[in-house]
Tab-separated table of C-alpha atoms in Angstrom:
chain	number	residue	atom	x	y	z
A	948	MET	CA	-8.521	-15.110	-10.227
A	949	ILE	CA	-11.385	-15.861	-12.576
A	950	TYR	CA	-10.228	-14.527	-15.902
A	951	LEU	CA	-13.045	-13.481	-18.232
A	952	ASP	CA	-11.090	-11.012	-20.351
A	953	ASN	CA	-10.095	-13.463	-23.061
A	954	ALA	CA	-11.285	-11.148	-25.831
A	955	ALA	CA	-8.341	-8.915	-24.860
A	956	THR	CA	-5.882	-11.782	-24.697
A	957	THR	CA	-6.374	-15.400	-23.718
A	958	SER	CA	-5.064	-16.344	-20.322
A	959	PRO	CA	-3.646	-18.673	-19.213
A	960	LYS	CA	-1.729	-19.891	-22.218
A	961	PRO	CA	-1.730	-23.673	-22.741
A	962	GLN	CA	1.212	-25.641	-21.402
A	963	ASN	CA	2.307	-26.720	-24.889
A	964	VAL	CA	2.511	-23.038	-25.926
A	965	LYS	CA	4.643	-22.188	-22.890
A	966	ASN	CA	6.866	-25.192	-23.620
A	967	SER	CA	7.186	-24.234	-27.249
A	968	VAL	CA	8.183	-20.632	-26.454
A	969	SER	CA	10.701	-21.826	-23.897
A	970	PHE	CA	12.060	-24.429	-26.326
A	971	ALA	CA	12.440	-21.750	-28.998
A	972	LEU	CA	14.411	-19.504	-26.655
A	973	GLN	CA	16.785	-22.351	-25.990
A	974	ASN	CA	16.955	-24.021	-29.371
A	975	TYR	CA	16.037	-21.449	-32.004
A	976	CYS	CA	17.892	-18.507	-30.533
A	977	ALA	CA	19.294	-17.322	-33.842
A	978	ASN	CA	18.311	-14.953	-36.603
A	979	PRO	CA	16.262	-16.813	-39.204
A	980	GLY	CA	17.058	-16.182	-42.848
A	981	ARG	CA	20.117	-14.116	-42.117
A	982	SER	CA	22.958	-16.501	-41.443
A	983	GLY	CA	24.089	-19.788	-42.882
A	984	HIS	CA	24.836	-21.670	-39.675
A	985	THR	CA	22.809	-24.606	-38.478
A	986	LEU	CA	21.059	-22.751	-35.669
A	987	SER	CA	19.851	-20.056	-38.072
A	988	GLU	CA	18.689	-22.687	-40.556
A	989	ASN	CA	16.833	-24.634	-37.874
A	990	CYS	CA	15.144	-21.446	-36.775
A	991	ALA	CA	14.210	-20.574	-40.366
A	992	GLU	CA	12.796	-24.042	-40.809
A	993	MET	CA	10.622	-23.716	-37.704
A	994	ILE	CA	9.307	-20.389	-39.011
A	995	TYR	CA	8.626	-21.803	-42.449
A	996	ASN	CA	6.807	-24.764	-40.902
A	997	THR	CA	4.701	-22.347	-38.867
A	998	ARG	CA	3.875	-20.352	-42.002
A	999	SER	CA	2.775	-23.577	-43.668
A	1000	LYS	CA	0.679	-24.528	-40.641
A	1001	VAL	CA	-1.014	-21.110	-40.606
A	1002	ALA	CA	-1.651	-21.317	-44.365
A	1003	ASP	CA	-3.153	-24.759	-43.991
A	1004	PHE	CA	-5.288	-23.764	-41.000
A	1005	PHE	CA	-6.774	-20.688	-42.670
A	1006	GLY	CA	-7.131	-21.999	-46.210
A	1007	VAL	CA	-4.373	-19.838	-47.680
A	1008	SER	CA	-3.036	-20.997	-51.038
A	1009	THR	CA	0.667	-20.769	-50.201
A	1010	PRO	CA	2.865	-20.234	-47.098
A	1011	GLU	CA	4.633	-17.173	-48.539
A	1012	LYS	CA	1.373	-15.257	-48.206
A	1013	VAL	CA	1.621	-15.622	-44.415
A	1014	VAL	CA	3.466	-12.629	-42.964
A	1015	PHE	CA	4.423	-12.265	-39.308
A	1016	THR	CA	3.885	-8.736	-38.023
A	1017	GLN	CA	3.992	-7.177	-34.555
A	1018	ASN	CA	0.253	-7.471	-33.992
A	1019	CYS	CA	-3.111	-7.505	-35.722
A	1020	THR	CA	-3.280	-3.698	-35.650
A	1021	GLN	CA	-0.041	-3.450	-37.605
A	1022	SER	CA	-1.377	-5.973	-40.120
A	1023	LEU	CA	-4.467	-3.816	-40.681
A	1024	ASN	CA	-2.357	-0.670	-40.958
A	1025	ILE	CA	-0.173	-2.238	-43.654
A	1026	LEU	CA	-3.292	-2.861	-45.710
A	1027	ILE	CA	-5.197	0.359	-45.117
A	1028	ASN	CA	-2.097	2.525	-45.577
A	1029	GLY	CA	-0.601	0.478	-48.371
A	1030	LEU	CA	-3.401	-0.503	-50.721
A	1031	PHE	CA	-5.365	2.654	-51.390
A	1032	LYS	CA	-4.745	6.040	-52.933
A	1033	ALA	CA	-6.421	9.431	-52.832
A	1034	GLY	CA	-9.798	9.242	-54.521
A	1035	ASP	CA	-10.441	5.659	-53.441
A	1036	HIS	CA	-13.444	4.746	-51.319
A	1037	ILE	CA	-13.692	1.960	-48.768
A	1038	ILE	CA	-16.541	0.521	-46.720
A	1039	ILE	CA	-16.205	-0.470	-43.081
A	1040	SER	CA	-18.784	-1.743	-40.594
A	1041	CYS	CA	-20.312	-0.014	-37.588
A	1042	TYR	CA	-18.590	-2.536	-35.311
A	1043	GLU	CA	-14.999	-1.670	-36.168
A	1044	HIS	CA	-12.218	-1.564	-33.644
A	1045	ASN	CA	-9.959	1.496	-33.750
A	1046	ALA	CA	-7.389	-0.720	-35.472
A	1047	VAL	CA	-9.586	-0.271	-38.546
A	1048	SER	CA	-11.425	2.984	-37.892
A	1049	ARG	CA	-8.394	5.124	-37.033
A	1050	PRO	CA	-6.278	4.262	-40.101
A	1051	THR	CA	-9.454	4.538	-42.199
A	1052	PHE	CA	-10.145	8.012	-40.808
A	1053	ALA	CA	-6.500	8.980	-41.422
A	1054	PHE	CA	-6.898	7.732	-45.002
A	1055	SER	CA	-9.938	9.976	-45.422
A	1056	LYS	CA	-7.816	12.974	-44.423
A	1057	LYS	CA	-5.397	12.156	-47.232
A	1058	GLY	CA	-7.966	12.329	-50.000
A	1059	GLY	CA	-9.687	8.979	-49.561
A	1060	SER	CA	-13.217	8.446	-48.366
A	1061	PHE	CA	-15.204	5.832	-46.516
A	1062	ASP	CA	-18.716	4.842	-45.548
A	1063	VAL	CA	-19.980	2.865	-42.597
A	1064	ALA	CA	-22.356	-0.036	-43.213
A	1065	TYR	CA	-24.658	-1.146	-40.433
A	1066	VAL	CA	-24.806	-4.665	-39.080
A	1067	TYR	CA	-28.164	-6.239	-38.325
A	1068	ASP	CA	-29.332	-9.424	-36.726
A	1069	ASP	CA	-30.551	-10.459	-40.144
A	1070	ASP	CA	-27.520	-11.187	-42.350
A	1071	GLU	CA	-29.524	-10.399	-45.473
A	1072	GLN	CA	-30.081	-6.884	-44.199
A	1073	THR	CA	-26.391	-6.533	-43.342
A	1074	VAL	CA	-25.328	-7.550	-46.846
A	1075	LYS	CA	-27.862	-5.081	-48.282
A	1076	SER	CA	-26.416	-2.358	-46.067
A	1077	PHE	CA	-22.912	-2.983	-47.405
A	1078	LYS	CA	-24.197	-3.202	-50.961
A	1079	SER	CA	-25.979	0.117	-50.644
A	1080	LYS	CA	-22.657	1.802	-49.809
A	1081	ILE	CA	-20.808	0.646	-52.931
A	1082	LYS	CA	-19.801	3.518	-55.204
A	1083	ARG	CA	-18.026	3.773	-58.511
A	1084	ASN	CA	-14.683	4.360	-56.747
A	1085	THR	CA	-15.145	1.765	-53.970
A	1086	LYS	CA	-12.096	-0.465	-53.709
A	1087	ALA	CA	-12.712	-2.647	-50.684
A	1088	ILE	CA	-14.809	-3.816	-47.803
A	1089	ILE	CA	-12.808	-3.838	-44.586
A	1090	CYS	CA	-14.588	-5.317	-41.627
A	1091	THR	CA	-14.281	-7.216	-38.440
A	1092	HIS	CA	-15.349	-10.847	-38.530
A	1093	ALA	CA	-17.100	-10.355	-35.184
A	1094	SER	CA	-17.663	-7.444	-32.832
A	1095	ASN	CA	-15.117	-7.391	-30.023
A	1096	VAL	CA	-17.781	-5.815	-27.804
A	1097	PHE	CA	-21.089	-7.483	-28.603
A	1098	GLY	CA	-19.904	-10.702	-30.238
A	1099	LYS	CA	-22.090	-10.406	-33.333
A	1100	LYS	CA	-20.543	-12.203	-36.297
A	1101	LEU	CA	-20.646	-10.549	-39.707
A	1102	PRO	CA	-21.651	-12.653	-42.738
A	1103	ILE	CA	-18.094	-12.687	-44.086
A	1104	GLU	CA	-18.682	-15.380	-46.672
A	1105	ARG	CA	-21.573	-13.456	-48.203
A	1106	LEU	CA	-19.675	-10.182	-48.051
A	1107	GLY	CA	-16.761	-11.938	-49.766
A	1108	LYS	CA	-19.129	-12.983	-52.523
A	1109	LEU	CA	-20.390	-9.422	-52.809
A	1110	CYS	CA	-16.787	-8.235	-53.180
A	1111	ARG	CA	-16.163	-10.742	-55.966
A	1112	GLU	CA	-19.340	-9.620	-57.716
A	1113	TYR	CA	-18.293	-5.957	-57.655
A	1114	GLY	CA	-14.538	-6.436	-58.099
A	1115	LEU	CA	-13.730	-5.217	-54.587
A	1116	LEU	CA	-11.064	-6.401	-52.192
A	1117	MET	CA	-12.245	-8.228	-49.093
A	1118	ILE	CA	-10.207	-7.427	-45.982
A	1119	VAL	CA	-11.104	-9.183	-42.743
A	1120	ASP	CA	-10.078	-8.306	-39.208
A	1121	ALA	CA	-10.222	-11.727	-37.576
A	1122	ALA	CA	-8.896	-10.583	-34.187
A	1123	GLN	CA	-11.860	-12.089	-32.365
A	1124	THR	CA	-12.504	-15.101	-34.559
A	1125	ALA	CA	-9.236	-16.711	-35.674
A	1126	GLY	CA	-9.014	-19.977	-33.769
A	1127	VAL	CA	-12.577	-19.666	-32.504
A	1128	VAL	CA	-14.558	-20.129	-35.711
A	1129	ASP	CA	-13.525	-21.712	-38.995
A	1130	ILE	CA	-11.927	-19.397	-41.524
A	1131	ASN	CA	-10.959	-20.443	-45.026
A	1132	CYS	CA	-9.631	-17.569	-47.116
A	1133	GLU	CA	-10.023	-19.370	-50.420
A	1134	LYS	CA	-13.559	-20.560	-49.818
A	1135	MET	CA	-14.723	-17.343	-48.165
A	1136	ASN	CA	-13.263	-15.047	-50.855
A	1137	ILE	CA	-11.046	-13.280	-48.332
A	1138	ASP	CA	-8.214	-11.423	-50.046
A	1139	TYR	CA	-6.490	-10.197	-46.908
A	1140	LEU	CA	-6.757	-11.592	-43.395
A	1141	CYS	CA	-5.471	-10.014	-40.192
A	1142	ILE	CA	-5.050	-12.164	-37.099
A	1143	ALA	CA	-4.263	-11.577	-33.415
A	1144	PRO	CA	-2.642	-14.917	-32.515
A	1145	HIS	CA	-2.504	-14.067	-28.796
A	1146	LYS	CA	-6.292	-14.295	-28.630
A	1147	GLY	CA	-8.043	-17.304	-30.166
A	1148	LEU	CA	-4.838	-19.093	-31.109
A	1149	TYR	CA	-3.542	-18.914	-27.511
A	1150	ALA	CA	-0.126	-17.701	-28.695
A	1151	PRO	CA	2.019	-15.138	-26.856
A	1152	MET	CA	1.524	-11.422	-27.297
A	1153	GLY	CA	3.832	-9.413	-29.558
A	1154	VAL	CA	3.158	-11.145	-32.844
A	1155	GLY	CA	0.478	-10.711	-35.495
A	1156	ILE	CA	-0.357	-12.445	-38.740
A	1157	LEU	CA	-1.148	-10.866	-42.072
A	1158	VAL	CA	-2.284	-12.942	-45.009
A	1159	THR	CA	-1.419	-10.890	-48.036
A	1160	ASP	CA	-0.134	-10.749	-51.581
A	1161	ASN	CA	2.665	-8.354	-52.516
A	1162	LYS	CA	0.415	-5.433	-53.477
A	1163	PRO	CA	0.314	-3.236	-50.330
A	1164	GLU	CA	3.118	-0.698	-50.044
A	1165	PRO	CA	4.970	-1.435	-46.806
A	1166	PHE	CA	5.645	1.395	-44.378
A	1167	VAL	CA	8.566	-0.296	-42.649
A	1168	LEU	CA	11.567	-0.898	-44.869
A	1169	GLY	CA	14.866	-2.488	-44.005
A	1170	GLY	CA	16.895	-5.653	-43.802
A	1171	THR	CA	15.203	-8.833	-44.918
A	1172	GLY	CA	18.155	-11.131	-45.535
A	1173	SER	CA	17.348	-11.167	-49.236
A	1174	VAL	CA	18.444	-9.229	-52.342
A	1175	SER	CA	20.440	-6.991	-50.025
A	1176	VAL	CA	22.374	-5.242	-52.808
A	1177	ASP	CA	19.164	-3.629	-54.023
A	1178	LEU	CA	18.209	-0.440	-52.192
A	1179	ASN	CA	14.589	-1.129	-53.091
A	1180	GLN	CA	12.566	-3.233	-50.695
A	1181	PRO	CA	12.066	-6.802	-52.010
A	1182	ASP	CA	8.847	-7.051	-53.982
A	1183	PHE	CA	7.902	-10.513	-52.783
A	1184	THR	CA	6.194	-11.872	-49.695
A	1185	PRO	CA	6.855	-12.398	-46.873
A	1186	ASP	CA	10.120	-10.407	-47.107
A	1187	LYS	CA	8.422	-7.246	-48.337
A	1188	TYR	CA	6.669	-6.901	-44.955
A	1189	GLU	CA	9.156	-8.542	-42.600
A	1190	SER	CA	11.996	-6.051	-42.245
A	1191	GLY	CA	14.002	-6.650	-39.105
A	1192	THR	CA	14.117	-9.726	-36.944
A	1193	VAL	CA	10.804	-11.467	-36.371
A	1194	ASN	CA	9.568	-12.572	-32.949
A	1195	VAL	CA	10.888	-16.122	-33.095
A	1196	PRO	CA	9.652	-17.392	-29.689
A	1197	ALA	CA	6.172	-15.996	-30.300
A	1198	ILE	CA	6.044	-17.601	-33.745
A	1199	ALA	CA	6.941	-20.926	-32.116
A	1200	GLY	CA	4.032	-20.186	-29.784
A	1201	ILE	CA	1.687	-19.725	-32.757
A	1202	SER	CA	2.622	-23.159	-34.032
A	1203	ALA	CA	1.864	-24.740	-30.663
A	1204	GLY	CA	-1.275	-22.627	-30.313
A	1205	ILE	CA	-2.676	-23.960	-33.574
A	1206	ASP	CA	-1.943	-27.516	-32.412
A	1207	PHE	CA	-3.791	-26.752	-29.186
A	1208	VAL	CA	-6.816	-25.275	-30.952
A	1209	LYS	CA	-6.971	-28.202	-33.385
A	1210	LYS	CA	-7.065	-30.625	-30.476
A	1211	SER	CA	-9.664	-28.628	-28.531
A	1212	LYS	CA	-12.449	-29.325	-30.957
A	1213	VAL	CA	-15.257	-28.211	-28.641
A	1214	LEU	CA	-13.709	-24.839	-27.877
A	1215	TYR	CA	-16.415	-22.717	-29.506
A	1216	ASP	CA	-19.317	-24.845	-28.210
A	1217	HIS	CA	-17.899	-24.760	-24.686
A	1218	GLU	CA	-17.457	-20.993	-24.649
A	1219	LEU	CA	-20.811	-20.286	-26.303
A	1220	ARG	CA	-22.520	-22.476	-23.710
A	1221	LEU	CA	-20.864	-20.420	-20.960
A	1222	VAL	CA	-21.908	-17.014	-22.321
A	1223	THR	CA	-25.396	-18.372	-22.888
A	1224	ALA	CA	-25.472	-19.395	-19.217
A	1225	VAL	CA	-24.445	-15.841	-18.268
A	1226	TYR	CA	-27.291	-14.478	-20.381
A	1227	ASP	CA	-29.873	-16.976	-19.111
A	1228	GLU	CA	-29.002	-16.475	-15.461
A	1229	LEU	CA	-28.668	-12.695	-15.455
A	1230	LYS	CA	-31.411	-11.659	-17.875
A	1231	ASN	CA	-34.050	-11.996	-15.157
A	1232	ASN	CA	-32.283	-9.504	-12.944
A	1233	GLU	CA	-34.190	-6.315	-13.753
A	1234	LYS	CA	-31.107	-4.165	-13.125
A	1235	ILE	CA	-29.034	-5.975	-15.727
A	1236	ARG	CA	-29.234	-5.026	-19.375
A	1237	PHE	CA	-27.946	-6.984	-22.343
A	1238	TYR	CA	-27.829	-5.517	-25.813
A	1239	HIS	CA	-28.906	-8.391	-27.979
A	1240	HIS	CA	-30.910	-11.569	-27.883
A	1241	ARG	CA	-29.749	-14.868	-26.383
A	1242	PRO	CA	-26.319	-15.688	-27.906
A	1243	ASP	CA	-26.535	-18.253	-30.693
A	1244	ARG	CA	-24.182	-19.414	-33.409
A	1245	SER	CA	-24.346	-16.034	-35.107
A	1246	TYR	CA	-22.254	-14.756	-32.186
A	1247	VAL	CA	-18.757	-15.414	-30.915
A	1248	PRO	CA	-18.515	-16.067	-27.173
A	1249	VAL	CA	-18.314	-12.405	-26.135
A	1250	ILE	CA	-21.137	-10.772	-24.196
A	1251	SER	CA	-21.593	-7.231	-22.918
A	1252	PHE	CA	-23.897	-5.943	-20.214
A	1253	ASN	CA	-24.511	-3.089	-17.808
A	1254	ILE	CA	-26.019	-2.769	-14.361
A	1255	SER	CA	-28.672	-0.032	-14.459
A	1256	ASP	CA	-26.918	3.198	-15.372
A	1257	VAL	CA	-23.830	2.502	-13.300
A	1258	SER	CA	-20.494	3.209	-14.960
A	1259	SER	CA	-19.155	0.027	-16.528
A	1260	GLU	CA	-15.732	0.779	-15.050
A	1261	LYS	CA	-17.237	0.883	-11.574
A	1262	VAL	CA	-18.835	-2.525	-12.058
A	1263	ALA	CA	-15.601	-3.986	-13.449
A	1264	ALA	CA	-13.649	-2.593	-10.503
A	1265	ARG	CA	-16.148	-4.150	-8.099
A	1266	LEU	CA	-15.869	-7.506	-9.899
A	1267	ASN	CA	-12.104	-7.211	-9.578
A	1268	ASP	CA	-12.568	-6.890	-5.795
A	1269	PHE	CA	-14.005	-10.403	-5.965
A	1270	GLY	CA	-11.123	-11.676	-8.086
A	1271	ILE	CA	-13.000	-11.567	-11.392
A	1272	ALA	CA	-11.235	-10.016	-14.389
A	1273	VAL	CA	-13.433	-8.450	-17.057
A	1274	ARG	CA	-13.007	-5.436	-19.311
A	1275	ALA	CA	-15.131	-2.306	-19.160
A	1276	GLY	CA	-15.276	0.962	-21.097
A	1277	LEU	CA	-15.361	1.304	-24.872
A	1278	HIS	CA	-13.009	-1.591	-25.730
A	1279	CYS	CA	-11.234	0.548	-28.367
A	1280	ALA	CA	-14.414	0.272	-30.428
A	1281	PRO	CA	-16.285	3.558	-29.929
A	1282	MET	CA	-18.244	3.117	-33.161
A	1283	ALA	CA	-19.793	-0.085	-31.841
A	1284	HIS	CA	-20.855	1.713	-28.674
A	1285	TYR	CA	-22.343	4.646	-30.572
A	1286	TYR	CA	-24.261	2.149	-32.685
A	1287	MET	CA	-25.596	0.407	-29.598
A	1288	GLY	CA	-26.134	3.637	-27.627
A	1289	THR	CA	-23.655	2.690	-24.901
A	1290	GLN	CA	-21.051	5.344	-25.613
A	1291	LYS	CA	-21.609	7.155	-22.311
A	1292	GLN	CA	-21.639	4.155	-20.022
A	1293	GLY	CA	-19.487	1.714	-21.939
A	1294	THR	CA	-20.227	-1.930	-21.202
A	1295	VAL	CA	-18.872	-4.689	-19.033
A	1296	ARG	CA	-17.529	-7.352	-21.385
A	1297	VAL	CA	-17.305	-11.009	-20.483
A	1298	CYS	CA	-15.384	-13.507	-22.574
A	1299	PRO	CA	-14.543	-17.036	-21.416
A	1300	SER	CA	-11.894	-19.304	-22.875
A	1301	VAL	CA	-11.499	-23.026	-23.186
A	1302	PHE	CA	-10.031	-22.970	-19.653
A	1303	THR	CA	-13.091	-21.316	-18.087
A	1304	MET	CA	-15.017	-23.760	-15.936
A	1305	ASP	CA	-18.716	-23.913	-15.190
A	1306	SER	CA	-17.913	-23.094	-11.561
A	1307	ASP	CA	-16.140	-19.879	-12.676
A	1308	ILE	CA	-19.273	-18.757	-14.489
A	1309	GLU	CA	-21.469	-19.726	-11.531
A	1310	LYS	CA	-19.319	-17.562	-9.266
A	1311	PHE	CA	-19.365	-14.697	-11.760
A	1312	ILE	CA	-23.181	-14.835	-11.950
A	1313	SER	CA	-23.551	-14.957	-8.196
A	1314	VAL	CA	-21.126	-12.046	-7.627
A	1315	THR	CA	-22.751	-9.952	-10.376
A	1316	ASN	CA	-26.189	-10.442	-8.824
A	1317	LYS	CA	-24.720	-9.429	-5.466
A	1318	ILE	CA	-23.041	-6.324	-6.917
A	1319	ALA	CA	-26.267	-5.335	-8.696
A	1320	LYS	CA	-27.924	-5.061	-5.301
A	1321	GLU	CA	-25.314	-2.507	-4.196
A	1322	PHE	CA	-26.361	-0.018	-6.845
B	692	MET	CA	28.444	-37.237	-56.158
B	693	ASP	CA	27.330	-34.396	-58.480
B	694	ARG	CA	26.419	-31.145	-56.815
B	695	GLU	CA	24.265	-28.601	-58.563
B	696	LEU	CA	23.221	-25.212	-57.229
B	697	ILE	CA	19.965	-23.404	-57.912
B	698	TYR	CA	19.934	-19.801	-56.746
B	699	ILE	CA	16.923	-18.561	-54.834
B	700	GLY	CA	16.366	-15.084	-53.428
B	701	SER	CA	14.862	-15.705	-50.020
B	702	ILE	CA	14.916	-18.221	-47.227
B	703	THR	CA	11.147	-18.755	-47.418
B	704	ARG	CA	11.343	-19.574	-51.109
B	705	ALA	CA	14.328	-21.801	-50.470
B	706	MET	CA	12.405	-23.693	-47.760
B	707	LYS	CA	9.437	-24.101	-50.062
B	708	ALA	CA	11.661	-25.230	-52.922
B	709	LYS	CA	13.306	-27.833	-50.717
B	710	GLU	CA	9.896	-29.134	-49.660
B	711	ILE	CA	8.634	-29.322	-53.250
B	712	LEU	CA	11.745	-31.089	-54.481
B	713	LYS	CA	11.528	-33.549	-51.610
B	714	SER	CA	7.938	-34.353	-52.570
B	715	HIS	CA	9.285	-35.166	-56.052
B	716	GLY	CA	11.938	-37.452	-54.614
B	717	ILE	CA	14.789	-34.996	-55.103
B	718	MET	CA	17.085	-34.576	-52.133
B	719	ALA	CA	17.969	-30.934	-51.615
B	720	HIS	CA	19.876	-28.891	-49.093
B	721	ILE	CA	19.732	-25.151	-48.446
B	722	GLU	CA	22.988	-23.274	-48.584
B	723	ARG	CA	23.865	-19.686	-47.963
B	724	THR	CA	25.721	-18.455	-51.009
B	725	THR	CA	28.172	-15.684	-51.780
B	726	ASP	CA	27.980	-16.352	-55.524
B	727	THR	CA	25.364	-13.666	-55.970
B	728	LEU	CA	26.803	-11.243	-53.434
B	729	ASP	CA	27.886	-8.527	-55.859
B	730	THR	CA	24.822	-8.763	-58.080
B	731	LYS	CA	21.954	-9.560	-55.738
B	732	GLY	CA	23.384	-9.412	-52.259
B	733	CYS	CA	22.909	-12.094	-49.635
B	734	GLY	CA	21.092	-15.085	-50.976
B	735	TYR	CA	20.372	-18.742	-50.764
B	736	ALA	CA	20.905	-21.656	-53.043
B	737	ILE	CA	19.366	-25.070	-53.217
B	738	LEU	CA	21.984	-27.712	-53.454
B	739	ILE	CA	20.815	-30.844	-55.193
B	740	PHE	CA	22.573	-34.157	-55.365
B	741	ASP	CA	22.417	-36.786	-58.062
B	742	SER	CA	19.565	-35.161	-59.926
B	743	SER	CA	19.306	-33.076	-62.988
B	744	LYS	CA	19.355	-29.348	-62.303
B	745	ALA	CA	17.161	-28.764	-65.345
B	746	GLU	CA	14.574	-31.198	-64.042
B	747	ALA	CA	14.584	-29.567	-60.587
B	748	GLU	CA	14.260	-26.092	-62.094
B	749	LYS	CA	11.366	-27.276	-64.229
B	750	ILE	CA	9.574	-28.616	-61.161
B	751	LEU	CA	10.169	-25.406	-59.212
B	752	SER	CA	8.988	-23.220	-62.080
B	753	LYS	CA	5.836	-25.300	-62.290
B	754	HIS	CA	5.233	-24.412	-58.640
B	755	ASN	CA	5.834	-20.710	-59.301
B	756	ILE	CA	9.098	-20.587	-57.394
B	757	LYS	CA	11.004	-17.636	-58.765
B	758	LEU	CA	14.650	-18.528	-59.260
B	759	SER	CA	17.514	-16.078	-59.165
B	760	SER	CA	20.123	-15.854	-61.832
B	761	LYS	CA	23.700	-15.907	-60.627
């Protein structure tokens, strides 16, 4: 199979990640931070070391701010549900995934409000769009770092600056960018960062990362292995947000995934070159439509297209017949499709990984041209 | 060998404290403690050898490590 659905989850996982997960199941099979025996302590140490590695990799001031959640969606929900109150206003972008737009909409039904800022090719215009939405009661900008459908990166650093200027919180959904492009929370004025480690960090599924302080109100309460006499949830990170046993093998996988990404220095260049090849080779086919200009460094390596007015699901199914895995439909980001006018057809999304070879892309191009002739 | 205990609320803080003390040349070990069971519940302590507890606590406070009272 030629796997081009890496924006959903990277596949395959690197060997060192598989080894690390397997090692954890054999050697860290204990409950970290709960018991005093050596196995539990070793496990806790591995988790602490992973927190430190994550903090270091994403420019976070201290490891305690790194919280392990179930997934990136849960991380975003903790923030959107836990930071704001009725009467508050937040700004999101037109490219948001439902992980942001659904909890934001739910917040608006509980007395909050939100506005949607548009994203343009010109970053200046994008920043202006966000700025124009700021109101007296605006508390935060919450936005994706890059569209999971069209790959367009948002000018996070400049939006972070805007937040500082207006005293707003900057919350970033880095599901599509963490591990792919550099992120430094301190330098980029990011207050809260949400990460899907199973994507750009090549870690296993079932674990998310939230970079946070202790301000959001958690919605899951329970055992943390600390201050257990108190019926109140601990007020410090990471315990405040880590009730119950964390996903130890997956966290071991995050550690190995970061090592892998650090070693693969050309990861972004390689993938961008591949999506550019897709664009260059298919743009001359009059039946194929892309939705933006040739991918450049203002994009992550994600590209969407359609064949004439054929359903994107039909095209994806046909590609699957040839052993090519892509994702079609709305990609859980209906707002992005409404913005681009593709809400009826969806798009066929292609996303390579560091493991995608030139020959895979050549085959994909050839098969897509062949399929286009069928319609 | 003198043993001194510094009480710390969580395993993450205890790990960080151990790391900080190590970087200051103070050997420390993490221990699960029952000393705070009735007041705080389950907790951890940093066990230090051959170093002044006051000095270690000063270092940890400087690094914003919140210590627990017994």
